[in-house]
Tab-separated table of C-alpha atoms in Angstrom:
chain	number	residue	atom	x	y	z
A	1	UNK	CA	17.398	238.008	119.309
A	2	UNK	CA	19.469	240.482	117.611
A	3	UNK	CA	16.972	242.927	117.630
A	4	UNK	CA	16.822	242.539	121.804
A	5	UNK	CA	20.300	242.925	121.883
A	6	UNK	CA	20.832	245.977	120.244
A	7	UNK	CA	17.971	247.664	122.136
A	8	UNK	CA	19.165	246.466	125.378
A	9	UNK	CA	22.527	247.816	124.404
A	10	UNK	CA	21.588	251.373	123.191
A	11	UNK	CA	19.159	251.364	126.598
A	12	UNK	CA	22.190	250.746	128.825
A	13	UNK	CA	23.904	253.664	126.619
A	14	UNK	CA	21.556	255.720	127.042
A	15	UNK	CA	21.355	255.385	130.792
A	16	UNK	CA	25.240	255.547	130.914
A	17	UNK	CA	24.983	258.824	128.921
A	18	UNK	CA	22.003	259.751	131.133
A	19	UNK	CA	24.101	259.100	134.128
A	20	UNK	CA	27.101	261.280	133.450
A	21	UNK	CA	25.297	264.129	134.107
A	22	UNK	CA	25.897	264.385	137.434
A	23	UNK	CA	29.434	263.956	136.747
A	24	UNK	CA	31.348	266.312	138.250
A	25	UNK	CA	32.927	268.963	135.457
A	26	UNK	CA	36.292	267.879	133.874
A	27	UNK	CA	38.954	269.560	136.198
A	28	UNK	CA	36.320	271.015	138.433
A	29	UNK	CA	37.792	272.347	141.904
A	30	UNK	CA	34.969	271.921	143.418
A	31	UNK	CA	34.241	268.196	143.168
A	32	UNK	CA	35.005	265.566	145.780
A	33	UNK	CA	38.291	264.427	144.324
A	34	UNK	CA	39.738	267.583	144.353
A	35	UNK	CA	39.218	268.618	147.442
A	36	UNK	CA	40.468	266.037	149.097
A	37	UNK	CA	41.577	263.116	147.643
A	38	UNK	CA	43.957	264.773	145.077
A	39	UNK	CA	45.257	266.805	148.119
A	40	UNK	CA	46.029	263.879	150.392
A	41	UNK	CA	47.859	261.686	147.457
A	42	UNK	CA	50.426	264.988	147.046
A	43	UNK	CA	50.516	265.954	150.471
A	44	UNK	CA	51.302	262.604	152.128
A	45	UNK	CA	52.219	259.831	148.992
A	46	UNK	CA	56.002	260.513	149.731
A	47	UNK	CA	56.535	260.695	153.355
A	48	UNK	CA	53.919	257.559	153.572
A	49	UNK	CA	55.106	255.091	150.751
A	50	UNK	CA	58.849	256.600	149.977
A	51	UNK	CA	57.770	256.583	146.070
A	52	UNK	CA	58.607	259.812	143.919
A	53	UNK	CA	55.987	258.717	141.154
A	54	UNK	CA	52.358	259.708	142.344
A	55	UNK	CA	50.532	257.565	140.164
A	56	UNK	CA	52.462	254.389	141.093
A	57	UNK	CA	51.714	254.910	144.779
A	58	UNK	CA	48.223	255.686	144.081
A	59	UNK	CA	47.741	252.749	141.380
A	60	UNK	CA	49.444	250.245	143.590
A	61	UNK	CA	49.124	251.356	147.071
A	62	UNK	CA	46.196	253.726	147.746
A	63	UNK	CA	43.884	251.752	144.875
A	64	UNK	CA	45.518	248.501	145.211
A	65	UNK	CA	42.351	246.746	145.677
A	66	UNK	CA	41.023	248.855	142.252
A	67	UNK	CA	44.459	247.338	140.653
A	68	UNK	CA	43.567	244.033	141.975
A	69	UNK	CA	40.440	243.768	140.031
A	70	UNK	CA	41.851	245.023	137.114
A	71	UNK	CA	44.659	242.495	136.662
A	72	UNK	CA	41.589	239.658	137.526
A	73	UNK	CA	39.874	241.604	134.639
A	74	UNK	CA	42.770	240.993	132.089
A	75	UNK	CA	43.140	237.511	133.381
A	76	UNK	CA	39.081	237.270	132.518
A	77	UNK	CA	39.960	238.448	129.269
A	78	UNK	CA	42.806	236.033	128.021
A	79	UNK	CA	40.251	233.421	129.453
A	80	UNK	CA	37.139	234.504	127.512
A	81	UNK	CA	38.598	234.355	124.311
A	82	UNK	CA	40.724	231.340	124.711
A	83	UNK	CA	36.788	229.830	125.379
A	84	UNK	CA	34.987	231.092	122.886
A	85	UNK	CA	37.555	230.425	120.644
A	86	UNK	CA	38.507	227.076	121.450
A	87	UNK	CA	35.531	224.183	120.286
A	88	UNK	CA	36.137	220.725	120.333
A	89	UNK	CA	33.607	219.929	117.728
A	90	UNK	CA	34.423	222.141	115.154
A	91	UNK	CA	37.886	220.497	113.818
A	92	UNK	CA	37.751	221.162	110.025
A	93	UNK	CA	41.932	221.578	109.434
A	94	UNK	CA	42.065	225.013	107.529
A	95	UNK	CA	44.028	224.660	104.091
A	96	UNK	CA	47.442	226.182	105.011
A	97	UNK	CA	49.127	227.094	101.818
A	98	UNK	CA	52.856	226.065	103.465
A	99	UNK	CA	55.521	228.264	101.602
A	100	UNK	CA	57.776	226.487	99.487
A	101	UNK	CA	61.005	224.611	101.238
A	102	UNK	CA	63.773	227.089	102.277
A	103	UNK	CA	61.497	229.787	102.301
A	104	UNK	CA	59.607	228.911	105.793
A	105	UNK	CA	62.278	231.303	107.434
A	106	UNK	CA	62.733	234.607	106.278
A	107	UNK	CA	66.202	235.386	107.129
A	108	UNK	CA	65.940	239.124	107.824
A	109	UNK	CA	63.156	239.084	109.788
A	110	UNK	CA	64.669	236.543	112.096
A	111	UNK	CA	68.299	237.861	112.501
A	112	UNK	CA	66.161	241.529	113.576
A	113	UNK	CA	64.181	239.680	115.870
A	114	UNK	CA	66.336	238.042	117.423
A	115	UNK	CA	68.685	241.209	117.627
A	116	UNK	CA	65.481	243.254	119.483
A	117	UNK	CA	63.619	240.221	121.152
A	118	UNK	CA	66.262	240.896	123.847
A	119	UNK	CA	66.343	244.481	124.110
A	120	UNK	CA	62.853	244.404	124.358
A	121	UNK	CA	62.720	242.154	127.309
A	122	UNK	CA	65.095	243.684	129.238
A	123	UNK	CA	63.412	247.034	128.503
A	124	UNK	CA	60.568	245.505	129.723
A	125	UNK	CA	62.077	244.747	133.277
A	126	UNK	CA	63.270	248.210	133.239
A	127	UNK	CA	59.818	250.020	132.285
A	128	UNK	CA	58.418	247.135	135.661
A	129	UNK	CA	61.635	247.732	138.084
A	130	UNK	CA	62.127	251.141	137.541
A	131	UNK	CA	57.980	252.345	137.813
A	132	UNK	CA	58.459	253.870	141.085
A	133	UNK	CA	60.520	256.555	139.577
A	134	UNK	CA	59.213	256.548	135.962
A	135	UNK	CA	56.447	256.659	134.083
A	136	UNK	CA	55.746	252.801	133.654
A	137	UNK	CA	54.941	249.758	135.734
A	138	UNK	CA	53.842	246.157	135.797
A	139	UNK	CA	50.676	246.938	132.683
A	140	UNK	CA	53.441	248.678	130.193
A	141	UNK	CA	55.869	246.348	131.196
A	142	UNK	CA	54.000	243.147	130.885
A	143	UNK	CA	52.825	244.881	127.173
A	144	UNK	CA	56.379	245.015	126.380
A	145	UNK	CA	57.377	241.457	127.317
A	146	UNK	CA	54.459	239.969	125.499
A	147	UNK	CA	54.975	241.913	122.781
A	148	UNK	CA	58.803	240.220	122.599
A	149	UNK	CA	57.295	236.923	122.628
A	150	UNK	CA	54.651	237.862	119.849
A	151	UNK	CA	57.454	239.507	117.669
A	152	UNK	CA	59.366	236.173	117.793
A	153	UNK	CA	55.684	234.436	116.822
A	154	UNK	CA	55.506	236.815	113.568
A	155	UNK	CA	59.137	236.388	112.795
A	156	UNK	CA	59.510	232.344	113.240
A	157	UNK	CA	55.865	231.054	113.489
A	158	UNK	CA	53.859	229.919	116.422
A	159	UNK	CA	54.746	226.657	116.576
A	160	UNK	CA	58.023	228.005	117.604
A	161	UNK	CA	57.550	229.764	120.241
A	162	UNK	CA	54.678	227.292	121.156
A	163	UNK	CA	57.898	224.669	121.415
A	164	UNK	CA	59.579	226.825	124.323
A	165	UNK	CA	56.736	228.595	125.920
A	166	UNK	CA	53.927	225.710	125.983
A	167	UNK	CA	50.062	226.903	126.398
A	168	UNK	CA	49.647	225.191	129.612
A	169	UNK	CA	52.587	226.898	131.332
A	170	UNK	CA	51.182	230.366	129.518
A	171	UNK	CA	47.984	230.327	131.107
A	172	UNK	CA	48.661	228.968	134.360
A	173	UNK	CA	51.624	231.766	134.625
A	174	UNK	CA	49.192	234.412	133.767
A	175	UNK	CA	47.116	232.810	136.589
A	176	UNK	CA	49.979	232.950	139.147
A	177	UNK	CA	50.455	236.490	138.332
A	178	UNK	CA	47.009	237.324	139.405
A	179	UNK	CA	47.777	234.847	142.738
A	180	UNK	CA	51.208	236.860	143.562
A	181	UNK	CA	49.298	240.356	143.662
A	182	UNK	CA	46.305	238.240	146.315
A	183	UNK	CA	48.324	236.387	148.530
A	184	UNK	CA	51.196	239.785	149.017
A	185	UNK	CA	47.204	241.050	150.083
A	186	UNK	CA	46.830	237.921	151.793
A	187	UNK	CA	49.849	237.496	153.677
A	188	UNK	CA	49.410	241.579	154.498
A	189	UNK	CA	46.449	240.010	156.966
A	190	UNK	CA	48.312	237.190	158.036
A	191	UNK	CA	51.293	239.196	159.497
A	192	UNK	CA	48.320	241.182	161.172
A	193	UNK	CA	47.502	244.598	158.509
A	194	UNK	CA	44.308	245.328	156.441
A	195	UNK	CA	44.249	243.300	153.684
A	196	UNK	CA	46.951	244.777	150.455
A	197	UNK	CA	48.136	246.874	153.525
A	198	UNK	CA	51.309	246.188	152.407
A	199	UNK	CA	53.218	248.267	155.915
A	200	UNK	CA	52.120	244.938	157.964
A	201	UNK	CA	54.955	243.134	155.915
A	202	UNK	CA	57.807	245.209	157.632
A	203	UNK	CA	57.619	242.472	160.395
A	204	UNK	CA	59.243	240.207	157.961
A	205	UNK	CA	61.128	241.956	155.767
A	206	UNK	CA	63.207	243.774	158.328
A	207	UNK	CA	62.249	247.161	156.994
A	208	UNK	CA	60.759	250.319	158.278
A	209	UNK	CA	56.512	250.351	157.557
A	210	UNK	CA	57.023	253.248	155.104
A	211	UNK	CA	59.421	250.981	152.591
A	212	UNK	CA	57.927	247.942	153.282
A	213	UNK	CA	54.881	249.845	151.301
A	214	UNK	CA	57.152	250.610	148.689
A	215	UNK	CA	58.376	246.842	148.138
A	216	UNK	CA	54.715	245.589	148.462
A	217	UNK	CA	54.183	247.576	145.048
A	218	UNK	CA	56.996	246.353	143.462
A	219	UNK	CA	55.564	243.032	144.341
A	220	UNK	CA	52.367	243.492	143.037
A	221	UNK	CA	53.505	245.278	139.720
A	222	UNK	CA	55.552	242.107	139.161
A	223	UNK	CA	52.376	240.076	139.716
A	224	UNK	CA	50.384	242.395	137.341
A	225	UNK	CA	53.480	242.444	134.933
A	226	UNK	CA	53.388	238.400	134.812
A	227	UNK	CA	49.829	238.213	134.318
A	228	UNK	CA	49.661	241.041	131.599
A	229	UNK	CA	52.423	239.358	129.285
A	230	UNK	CA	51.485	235.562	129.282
A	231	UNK	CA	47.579	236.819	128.714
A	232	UNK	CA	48.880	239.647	125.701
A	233	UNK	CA	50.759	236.293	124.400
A	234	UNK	CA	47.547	233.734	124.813
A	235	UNK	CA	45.073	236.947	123.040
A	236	UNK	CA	47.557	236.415	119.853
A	237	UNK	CA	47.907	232.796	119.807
A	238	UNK	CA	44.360	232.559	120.539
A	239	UNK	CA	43.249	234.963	117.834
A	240	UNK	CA	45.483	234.261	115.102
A	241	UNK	CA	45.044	230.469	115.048
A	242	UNK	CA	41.364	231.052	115.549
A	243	UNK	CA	41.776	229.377	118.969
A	244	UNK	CA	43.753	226.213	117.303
A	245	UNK	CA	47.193	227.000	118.160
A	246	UNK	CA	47.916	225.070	114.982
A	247	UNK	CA	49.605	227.571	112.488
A	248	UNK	CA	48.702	230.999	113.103
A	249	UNK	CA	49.904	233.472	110.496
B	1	UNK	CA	78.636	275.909	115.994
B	2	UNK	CA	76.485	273.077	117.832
B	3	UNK	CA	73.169	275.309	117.001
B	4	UNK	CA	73.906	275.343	113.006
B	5	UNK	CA	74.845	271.483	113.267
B	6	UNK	CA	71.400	270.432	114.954
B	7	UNK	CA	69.413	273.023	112.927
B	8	UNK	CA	71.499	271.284	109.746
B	9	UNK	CA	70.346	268.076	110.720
B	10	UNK	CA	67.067	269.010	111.759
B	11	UNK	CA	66.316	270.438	108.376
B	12	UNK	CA	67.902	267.792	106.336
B	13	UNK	CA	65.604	265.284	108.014
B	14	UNK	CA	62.640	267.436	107.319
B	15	UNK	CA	63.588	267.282	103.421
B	16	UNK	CA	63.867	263.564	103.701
B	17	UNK	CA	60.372	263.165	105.347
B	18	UNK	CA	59.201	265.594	103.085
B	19	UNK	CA	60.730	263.427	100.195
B	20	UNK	CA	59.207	260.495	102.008
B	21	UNK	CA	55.326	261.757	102.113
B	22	UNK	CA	55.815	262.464	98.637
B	23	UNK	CA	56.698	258.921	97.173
B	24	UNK	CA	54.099	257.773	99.349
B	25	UNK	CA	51.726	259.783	97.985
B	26	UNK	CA	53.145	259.508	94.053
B	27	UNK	CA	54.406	256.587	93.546
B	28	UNK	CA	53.076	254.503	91.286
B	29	UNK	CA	52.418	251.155	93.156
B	30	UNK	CA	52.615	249.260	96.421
B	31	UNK	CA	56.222	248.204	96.185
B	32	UNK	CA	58.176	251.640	95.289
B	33	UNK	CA	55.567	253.372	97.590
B	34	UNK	CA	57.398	250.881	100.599
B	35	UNK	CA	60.338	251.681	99.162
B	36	UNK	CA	59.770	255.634	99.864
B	37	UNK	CA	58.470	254.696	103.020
B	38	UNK	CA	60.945	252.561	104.449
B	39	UNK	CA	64.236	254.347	102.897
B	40	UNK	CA	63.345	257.998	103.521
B	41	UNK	CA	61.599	257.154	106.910
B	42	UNK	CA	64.465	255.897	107.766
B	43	UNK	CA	66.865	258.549	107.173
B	44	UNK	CA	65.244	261.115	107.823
B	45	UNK	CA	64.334	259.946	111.657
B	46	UNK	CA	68.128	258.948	112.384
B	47	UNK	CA	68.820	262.620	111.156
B	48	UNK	CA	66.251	264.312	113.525
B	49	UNK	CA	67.069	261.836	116.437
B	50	UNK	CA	70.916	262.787	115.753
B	51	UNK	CA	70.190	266.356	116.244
B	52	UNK	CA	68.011	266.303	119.014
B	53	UNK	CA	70.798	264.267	121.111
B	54	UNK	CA	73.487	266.733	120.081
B	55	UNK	CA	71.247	269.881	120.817
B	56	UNK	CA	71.210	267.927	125.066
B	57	UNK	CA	75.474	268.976	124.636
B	58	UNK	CA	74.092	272.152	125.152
B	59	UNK	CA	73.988	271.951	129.273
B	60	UNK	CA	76.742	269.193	129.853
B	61	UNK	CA	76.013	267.230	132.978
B	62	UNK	CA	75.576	264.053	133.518
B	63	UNK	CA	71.920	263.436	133.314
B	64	UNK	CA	71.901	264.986	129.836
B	65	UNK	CA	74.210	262.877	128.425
B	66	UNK	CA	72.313	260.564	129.202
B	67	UNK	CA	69.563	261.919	127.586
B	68	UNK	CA	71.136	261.948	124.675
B	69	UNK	CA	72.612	258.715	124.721
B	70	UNK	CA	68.822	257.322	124.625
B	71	UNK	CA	68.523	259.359	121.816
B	72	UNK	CA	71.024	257.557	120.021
B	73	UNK	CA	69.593	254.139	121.715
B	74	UNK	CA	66.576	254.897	119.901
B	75	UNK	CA	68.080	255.599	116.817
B	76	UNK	CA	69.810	252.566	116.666
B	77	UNK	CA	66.492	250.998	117.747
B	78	UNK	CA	64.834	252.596	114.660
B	79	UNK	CA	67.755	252.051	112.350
B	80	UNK	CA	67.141	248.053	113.211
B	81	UNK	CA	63.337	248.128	113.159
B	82	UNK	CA	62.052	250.152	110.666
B	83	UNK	CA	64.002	248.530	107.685
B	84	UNK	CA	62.694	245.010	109.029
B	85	UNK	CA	59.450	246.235	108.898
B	86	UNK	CA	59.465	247.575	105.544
B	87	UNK	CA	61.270	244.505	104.086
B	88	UNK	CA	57.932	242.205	106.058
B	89	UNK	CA	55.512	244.089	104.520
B	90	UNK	CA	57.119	243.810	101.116
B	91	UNK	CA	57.506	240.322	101.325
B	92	UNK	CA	54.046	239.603	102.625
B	93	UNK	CA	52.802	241.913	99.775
B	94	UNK	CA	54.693	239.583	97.249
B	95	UNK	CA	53.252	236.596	98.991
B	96	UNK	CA	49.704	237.772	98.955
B	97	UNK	CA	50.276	238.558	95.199
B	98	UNK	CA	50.563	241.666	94.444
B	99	UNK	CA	51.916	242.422	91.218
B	100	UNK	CA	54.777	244.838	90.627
B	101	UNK	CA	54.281	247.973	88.503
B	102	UNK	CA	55.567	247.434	85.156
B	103	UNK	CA	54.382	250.495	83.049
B	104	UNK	CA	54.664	254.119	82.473
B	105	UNK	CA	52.731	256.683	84.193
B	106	UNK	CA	50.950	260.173	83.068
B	107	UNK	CA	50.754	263.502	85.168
B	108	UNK	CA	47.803	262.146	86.509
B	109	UNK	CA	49.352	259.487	88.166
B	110	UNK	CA	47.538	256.960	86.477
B	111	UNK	CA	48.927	253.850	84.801
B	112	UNK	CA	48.693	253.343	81.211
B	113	UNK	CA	50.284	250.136	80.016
């Protein structure tokens, strides 16, 4: 079985390599995207969504459907390894040396986290809110905020955080972050647009067509941002705990 | 004046990192190599951060003092963080076991008890 699986693989490698020979050269003028795609994005991405940073308009707006799949993608992720992980018949309790009494909480570590577990959120909402103007947006900020929630995990223990931010909520948050960035799509067809043709929502948001594309992807980078953190969270409970959410590290 | 101050500090915190890479390298064991790494890190990335937000005073408007207010942000960030860090890995080290150096070393760099 092995043997089929590695030939299979380096067969599909090979094709992949095969395949990127008709690639267009890296940076070549002449290829499709640079003659017109790249040109429309610069020529028209400001006067059209009202957002200074190219590759949030393209990300969000031009390739929203692109960004759509990739969020469903991390979503797929968190949910793969939370089920391979996680069998109900194998329940042999590890032997968790516990550290001696008093010693369960290191003091330094805590005081620190808790000193940058709040800068680091509200960085977070920063890198998210401010993505239109800045390098940054709903992936790096969701990475930031679930790597708040992990750096409390390391500095208290899982169970901790476990207490406040329960694995039930965790996944079906990640899941509503992957249903904001649909139904803003969604409701984009209702109100009468393509679908993720996010100018059809200036009926209801009282805005011109041009900003109500620039809220849409402030919308959906919020979705994205939501699902991205509470799935980065689930990968290290998951993984650490070996899918037990017991004791972790 | 502000040039010699940020080239001062600049260089300063190049000595420390060099000082830094060099207990990393020489030190004898995993605790006094942390040590190194966590003291002279450190310093020496407050120093270069310091510098770098004084050399924005150069064009004084708004947007570059707020540059260099980052800067500092960062520092501070750093000045937090990296000692943590260090102290972690120590302590997880000493958990795991390791034992602490306790004899002399030759030129060579190798222990002999």
């Amino acid at each position: 079985m092995k043997v089929v699986s590695l030939v299979l693989t380096l067969a599909l490698g090979a094709l992949l390599l095969l395949a990127t020979e008709d690639l267009p050269n890296w940076g070549d003028s002449d290829s499709p995207a640079s003659l017109h795609l790249s040109n429309y994005y610069i020529e028209n991405s400001m006067e059209q969504t009202s957002v200074p940073n190219l590759v949030t308009s393209v990300l969000a707006d031009y390739r929203s459907y692109d960004t759509m799949f990739e969020t469903t993608v991390i979503f797929c992720a968190g949910i793969t390894v939370l089920t391979i992980l996680r069998r109900s018949h194998r329940k042999k309790k590890k032997e968790v040396k516990p550290r001696p009494k008093g010693q369960d909480h290191d003091l330094i570590l805590i005081s620190a986290a808790r000193m940058i577990a709040p800068m680091m959120q509200l960085f977070a909402l920063y890198v998210v809110a401010h993505g239109h103007h800045s390098p940054g947006g709903g992936f790096q900020g969701g990475v930031i905020f679930g790597a708040s929630f992990i750096l409390l995990a390391l500095a208290y223990d899982l169970e901790t955080v476990l207490a406040r931010l329960k694995e039930r909520s965790v996944l079906i948050m990640s899941g509503i972050g992957v249903a904001i960035y649909v139904g803003i799509g969604t409701i984009c067809l209702v109100l009468g647009g393509n679908f993720l043709d996010y100018g059809a929502w200036s009926k209801v948001l009282g805005v011109s067509v041009v900003e109500a594309h620039s809220h849409g992807m402030l919308g959906v980078e919020i979705g994205v941002a939501i699902t991205v953190m509470f799935i980065m969270f689930s990968l290290y409970a998951d993984l650490s705990s070996g899918g037990e959410m017991d004791e972790g590290l | 004046m502000l040039d010699s101050i940020v080239v001062i500090l600049l260089s300063l915190g190049v000595v420390f990192f060099m000082g830094t890479v060099n207990g990393l390298l020489r030190f004898p064991d995993f605790y006094t190599r942390m040590h190194a790494a966590g003291k002279g890190d450190t310093l020496s990335s407050i120093l270069i951060l310091l510098g770098l937000a004084l050399f924005t005073f150069h064009h004084p408007s708004v947007a570059a003092y707020l540059t260099g207010f980052k800067i500092i942000f960062i520092a501070v960030l750093v000045f937090i963080a990296s000692p943590t860090a260090t102290h972690a890995l120590m302590d997880a080290g000493y958990e795991a076991g390791i034992e602490p150096w306790a004899g002399e070393s030759d030129d060579n760099g190798e222990e002999c008890r």
